[in-house]
PDB file of C-alpha atoms in Angstrom:
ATOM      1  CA  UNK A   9     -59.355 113.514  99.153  1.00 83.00           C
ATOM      2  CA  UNK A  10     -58.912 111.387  95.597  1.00 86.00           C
ATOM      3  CA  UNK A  11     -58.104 114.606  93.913  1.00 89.00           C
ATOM      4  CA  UNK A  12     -55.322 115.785  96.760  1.00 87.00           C
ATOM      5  CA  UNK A  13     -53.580 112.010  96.439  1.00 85.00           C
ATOM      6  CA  UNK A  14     -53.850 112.463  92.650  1.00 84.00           C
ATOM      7  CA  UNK A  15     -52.248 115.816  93.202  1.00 88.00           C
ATOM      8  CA  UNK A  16     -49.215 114.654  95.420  1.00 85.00           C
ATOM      9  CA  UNK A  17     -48.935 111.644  93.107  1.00 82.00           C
ATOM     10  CA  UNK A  18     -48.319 113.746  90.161  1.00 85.00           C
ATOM     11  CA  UNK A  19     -46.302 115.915  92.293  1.00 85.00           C
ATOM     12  CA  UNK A  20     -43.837 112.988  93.066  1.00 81.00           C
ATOM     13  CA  UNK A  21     -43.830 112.235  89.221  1.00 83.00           C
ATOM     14  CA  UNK A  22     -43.047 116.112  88.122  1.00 85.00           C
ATOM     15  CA  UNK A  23     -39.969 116.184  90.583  1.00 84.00           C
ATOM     16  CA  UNK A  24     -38.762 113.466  89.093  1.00 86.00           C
ATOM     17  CA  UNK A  25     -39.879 113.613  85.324  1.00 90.00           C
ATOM     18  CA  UNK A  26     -41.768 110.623  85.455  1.00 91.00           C
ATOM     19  CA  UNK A  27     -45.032 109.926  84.894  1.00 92.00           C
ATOM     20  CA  UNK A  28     -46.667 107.479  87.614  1.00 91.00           C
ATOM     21  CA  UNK A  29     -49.476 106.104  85.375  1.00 91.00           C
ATOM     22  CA  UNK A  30     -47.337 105.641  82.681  1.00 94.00           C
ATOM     23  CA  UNK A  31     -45.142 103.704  84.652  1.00 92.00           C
ATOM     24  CA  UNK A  32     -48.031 102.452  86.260  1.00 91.00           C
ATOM     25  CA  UNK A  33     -49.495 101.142  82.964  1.00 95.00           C
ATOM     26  CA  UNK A  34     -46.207  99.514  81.639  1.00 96.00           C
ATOM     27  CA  UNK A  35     -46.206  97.551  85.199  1.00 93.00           C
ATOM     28  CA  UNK A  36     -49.400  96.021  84.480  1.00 95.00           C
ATOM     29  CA  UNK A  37     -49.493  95.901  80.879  1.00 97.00           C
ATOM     30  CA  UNK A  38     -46.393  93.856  81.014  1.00 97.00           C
ATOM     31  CA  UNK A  39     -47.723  91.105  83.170  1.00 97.00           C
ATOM     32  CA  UNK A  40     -49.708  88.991  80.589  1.00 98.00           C
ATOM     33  CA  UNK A  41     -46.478  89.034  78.704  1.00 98.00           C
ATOM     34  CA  UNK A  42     -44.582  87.941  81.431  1.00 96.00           C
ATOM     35  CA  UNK A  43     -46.779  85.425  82.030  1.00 96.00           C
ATOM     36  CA  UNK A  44     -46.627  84.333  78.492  1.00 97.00           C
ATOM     37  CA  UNK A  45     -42.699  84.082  78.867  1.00 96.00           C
ATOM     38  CA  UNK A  46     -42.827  82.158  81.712  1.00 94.00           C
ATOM     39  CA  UNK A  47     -45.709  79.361  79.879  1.00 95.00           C
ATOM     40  CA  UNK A  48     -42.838  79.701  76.745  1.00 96.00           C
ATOM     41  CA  UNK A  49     -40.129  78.365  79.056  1.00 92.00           C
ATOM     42  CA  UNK A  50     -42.176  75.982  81.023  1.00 90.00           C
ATOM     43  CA  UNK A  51     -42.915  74.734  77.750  1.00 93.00           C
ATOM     44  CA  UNK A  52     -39.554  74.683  76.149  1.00 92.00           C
ATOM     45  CA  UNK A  53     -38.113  73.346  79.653  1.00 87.00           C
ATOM     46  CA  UNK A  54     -40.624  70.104  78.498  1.00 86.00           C
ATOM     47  CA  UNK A  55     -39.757  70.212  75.213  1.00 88.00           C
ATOM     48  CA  UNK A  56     -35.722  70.266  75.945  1.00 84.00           C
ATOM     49  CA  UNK A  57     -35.427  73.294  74.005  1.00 90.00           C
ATOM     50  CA  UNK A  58     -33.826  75.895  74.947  1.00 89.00           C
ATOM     51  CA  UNK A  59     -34.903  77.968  77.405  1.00 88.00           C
ATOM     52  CA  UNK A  60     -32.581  81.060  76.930  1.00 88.00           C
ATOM     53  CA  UNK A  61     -34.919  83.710  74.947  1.00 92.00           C
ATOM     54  CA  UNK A  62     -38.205  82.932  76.583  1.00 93.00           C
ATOM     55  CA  UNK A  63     -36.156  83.307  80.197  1.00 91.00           C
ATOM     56  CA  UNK A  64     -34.963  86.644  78.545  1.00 91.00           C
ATOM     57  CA  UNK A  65     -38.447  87.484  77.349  1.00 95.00           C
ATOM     58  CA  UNK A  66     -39.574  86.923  80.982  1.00 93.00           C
ATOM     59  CA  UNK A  67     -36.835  89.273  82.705  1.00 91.00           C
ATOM     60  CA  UNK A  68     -37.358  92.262  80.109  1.00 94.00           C
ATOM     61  CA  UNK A  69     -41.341  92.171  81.334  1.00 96.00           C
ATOM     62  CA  UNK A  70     -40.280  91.753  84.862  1.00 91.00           C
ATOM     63  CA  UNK A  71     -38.113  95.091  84.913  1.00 92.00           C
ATOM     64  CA  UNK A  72     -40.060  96.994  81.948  1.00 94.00           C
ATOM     65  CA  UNK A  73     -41.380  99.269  84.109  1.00 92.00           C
ATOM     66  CA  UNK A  74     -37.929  99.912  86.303  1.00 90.00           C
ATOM     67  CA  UNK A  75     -35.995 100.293  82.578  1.00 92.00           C
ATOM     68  CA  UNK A  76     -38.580 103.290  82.105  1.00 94.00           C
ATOM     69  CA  UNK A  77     -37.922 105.152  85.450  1.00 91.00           C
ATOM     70  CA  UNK A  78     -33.730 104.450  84.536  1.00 90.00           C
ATOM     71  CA  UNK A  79     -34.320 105.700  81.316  1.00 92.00           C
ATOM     72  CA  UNK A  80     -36.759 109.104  82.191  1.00 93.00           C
ATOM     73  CA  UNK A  81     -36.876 109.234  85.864  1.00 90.00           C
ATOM     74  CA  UNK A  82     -34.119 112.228  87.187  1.00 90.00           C
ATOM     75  CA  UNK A  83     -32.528 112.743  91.034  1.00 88.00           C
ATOM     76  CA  UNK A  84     -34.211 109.395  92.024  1.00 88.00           C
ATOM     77  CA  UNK A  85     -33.192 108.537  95.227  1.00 88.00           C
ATOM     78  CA  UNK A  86     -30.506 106.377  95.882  1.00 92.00           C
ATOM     79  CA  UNK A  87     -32.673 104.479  98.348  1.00 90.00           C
ATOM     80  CA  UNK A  88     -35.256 103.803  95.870  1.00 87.00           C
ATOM     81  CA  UNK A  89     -32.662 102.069  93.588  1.00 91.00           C
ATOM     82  CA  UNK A  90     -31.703 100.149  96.910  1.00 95.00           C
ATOM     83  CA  UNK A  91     -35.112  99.145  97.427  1.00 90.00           C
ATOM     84  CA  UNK A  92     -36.270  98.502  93.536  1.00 88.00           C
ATOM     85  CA  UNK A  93     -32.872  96.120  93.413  1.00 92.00           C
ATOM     86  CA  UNK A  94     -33.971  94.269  96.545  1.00 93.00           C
ATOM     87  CA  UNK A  95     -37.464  93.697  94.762  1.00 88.00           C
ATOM     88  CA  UNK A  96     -36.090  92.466  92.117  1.00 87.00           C
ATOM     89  CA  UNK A  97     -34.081  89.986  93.254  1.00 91.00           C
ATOM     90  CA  UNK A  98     -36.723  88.940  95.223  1.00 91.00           C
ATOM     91  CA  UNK A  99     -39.015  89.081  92.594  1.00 86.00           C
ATOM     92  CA  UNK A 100     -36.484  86.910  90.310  1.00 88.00           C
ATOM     93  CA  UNK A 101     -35.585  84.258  93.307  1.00 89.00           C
ATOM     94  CA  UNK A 102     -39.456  83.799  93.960  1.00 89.00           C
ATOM     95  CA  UNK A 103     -39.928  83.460  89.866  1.00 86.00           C
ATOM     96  CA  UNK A 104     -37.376  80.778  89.398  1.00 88.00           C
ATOM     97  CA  UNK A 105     -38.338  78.481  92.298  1.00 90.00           C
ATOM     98  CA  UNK A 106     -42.416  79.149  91.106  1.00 87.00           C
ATOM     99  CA  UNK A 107     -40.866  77.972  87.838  1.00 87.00           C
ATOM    100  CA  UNK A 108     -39.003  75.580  88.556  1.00 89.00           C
ATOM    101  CA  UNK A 109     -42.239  73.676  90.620  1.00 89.00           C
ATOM    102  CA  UNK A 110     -43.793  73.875  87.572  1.00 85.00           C
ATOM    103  CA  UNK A 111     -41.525  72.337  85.072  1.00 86.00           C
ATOM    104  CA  UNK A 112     -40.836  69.222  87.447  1.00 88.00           C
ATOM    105  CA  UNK A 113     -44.782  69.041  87.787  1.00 86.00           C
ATOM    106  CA  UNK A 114     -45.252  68.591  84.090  1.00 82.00           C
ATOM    107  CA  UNK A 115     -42.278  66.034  83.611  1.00 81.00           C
ATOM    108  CA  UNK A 116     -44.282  64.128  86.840  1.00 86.00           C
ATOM    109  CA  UNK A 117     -47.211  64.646  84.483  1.00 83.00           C
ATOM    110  CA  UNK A 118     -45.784  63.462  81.397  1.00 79.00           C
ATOM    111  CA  UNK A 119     -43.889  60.925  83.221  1.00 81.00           C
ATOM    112  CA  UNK A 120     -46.854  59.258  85.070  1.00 83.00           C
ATOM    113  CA  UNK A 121     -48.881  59.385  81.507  1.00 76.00           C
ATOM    114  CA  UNK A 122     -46.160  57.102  80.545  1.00 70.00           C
TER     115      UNK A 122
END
């Protein structure tokens, strides 16, 4: 049964010249990166530096995989665009508010130490 999912999985990648564990392996190698950005803004937002390139940094890791399958994938869907733009935004809104929790919790920190 692992071998026929494998199959149809490689399948889905062939039809559209991508390969899944690539993609699959940018996804997840990207995430300590990405978490890296966001611990570079939280502490720049601290700092009052700027917070332009780590918030950069963060959004290139958050769509690194996505830029792959725009750059190599072919015929994708139209509907998978819909629903990888919905994520996305999701993704981002969820981010922001996470971050933003966590910059006013180290001001209360810093604040209270005071």
């Amino acid at each position: 049964m692992l071998e026929a999912i494998n199959e149809w999985i490689l399948a889905q990648g062939a039809q559209y010249n991508v390969n899944p564990y690539v993609f699959v392996a940018i996804y997840v190698g990207a995430i300590p990166f990405f978490l890296g950005s966001i611990a570079w803004l939280v502490k720049n937002a601290r700092a009052g530096k700027s917070t332009v390139l780590p918030t950069m940094a963060a959004g290139f890791f958050f769509v690194s995989a996505y830029i792959y399958l725009a750059i190599f994938g072919q015929d994708i869907p139209v509907w998978v665009w819909i629903f990888l733009a919905a994520l996305v935004v999701y993704g981002a809104f969820s981010q922001v508010r996470e971050t933003r929790k966590k910059i006013a919790a180290a001001k209360q920190r810093e604040e209270s130490a005071l």
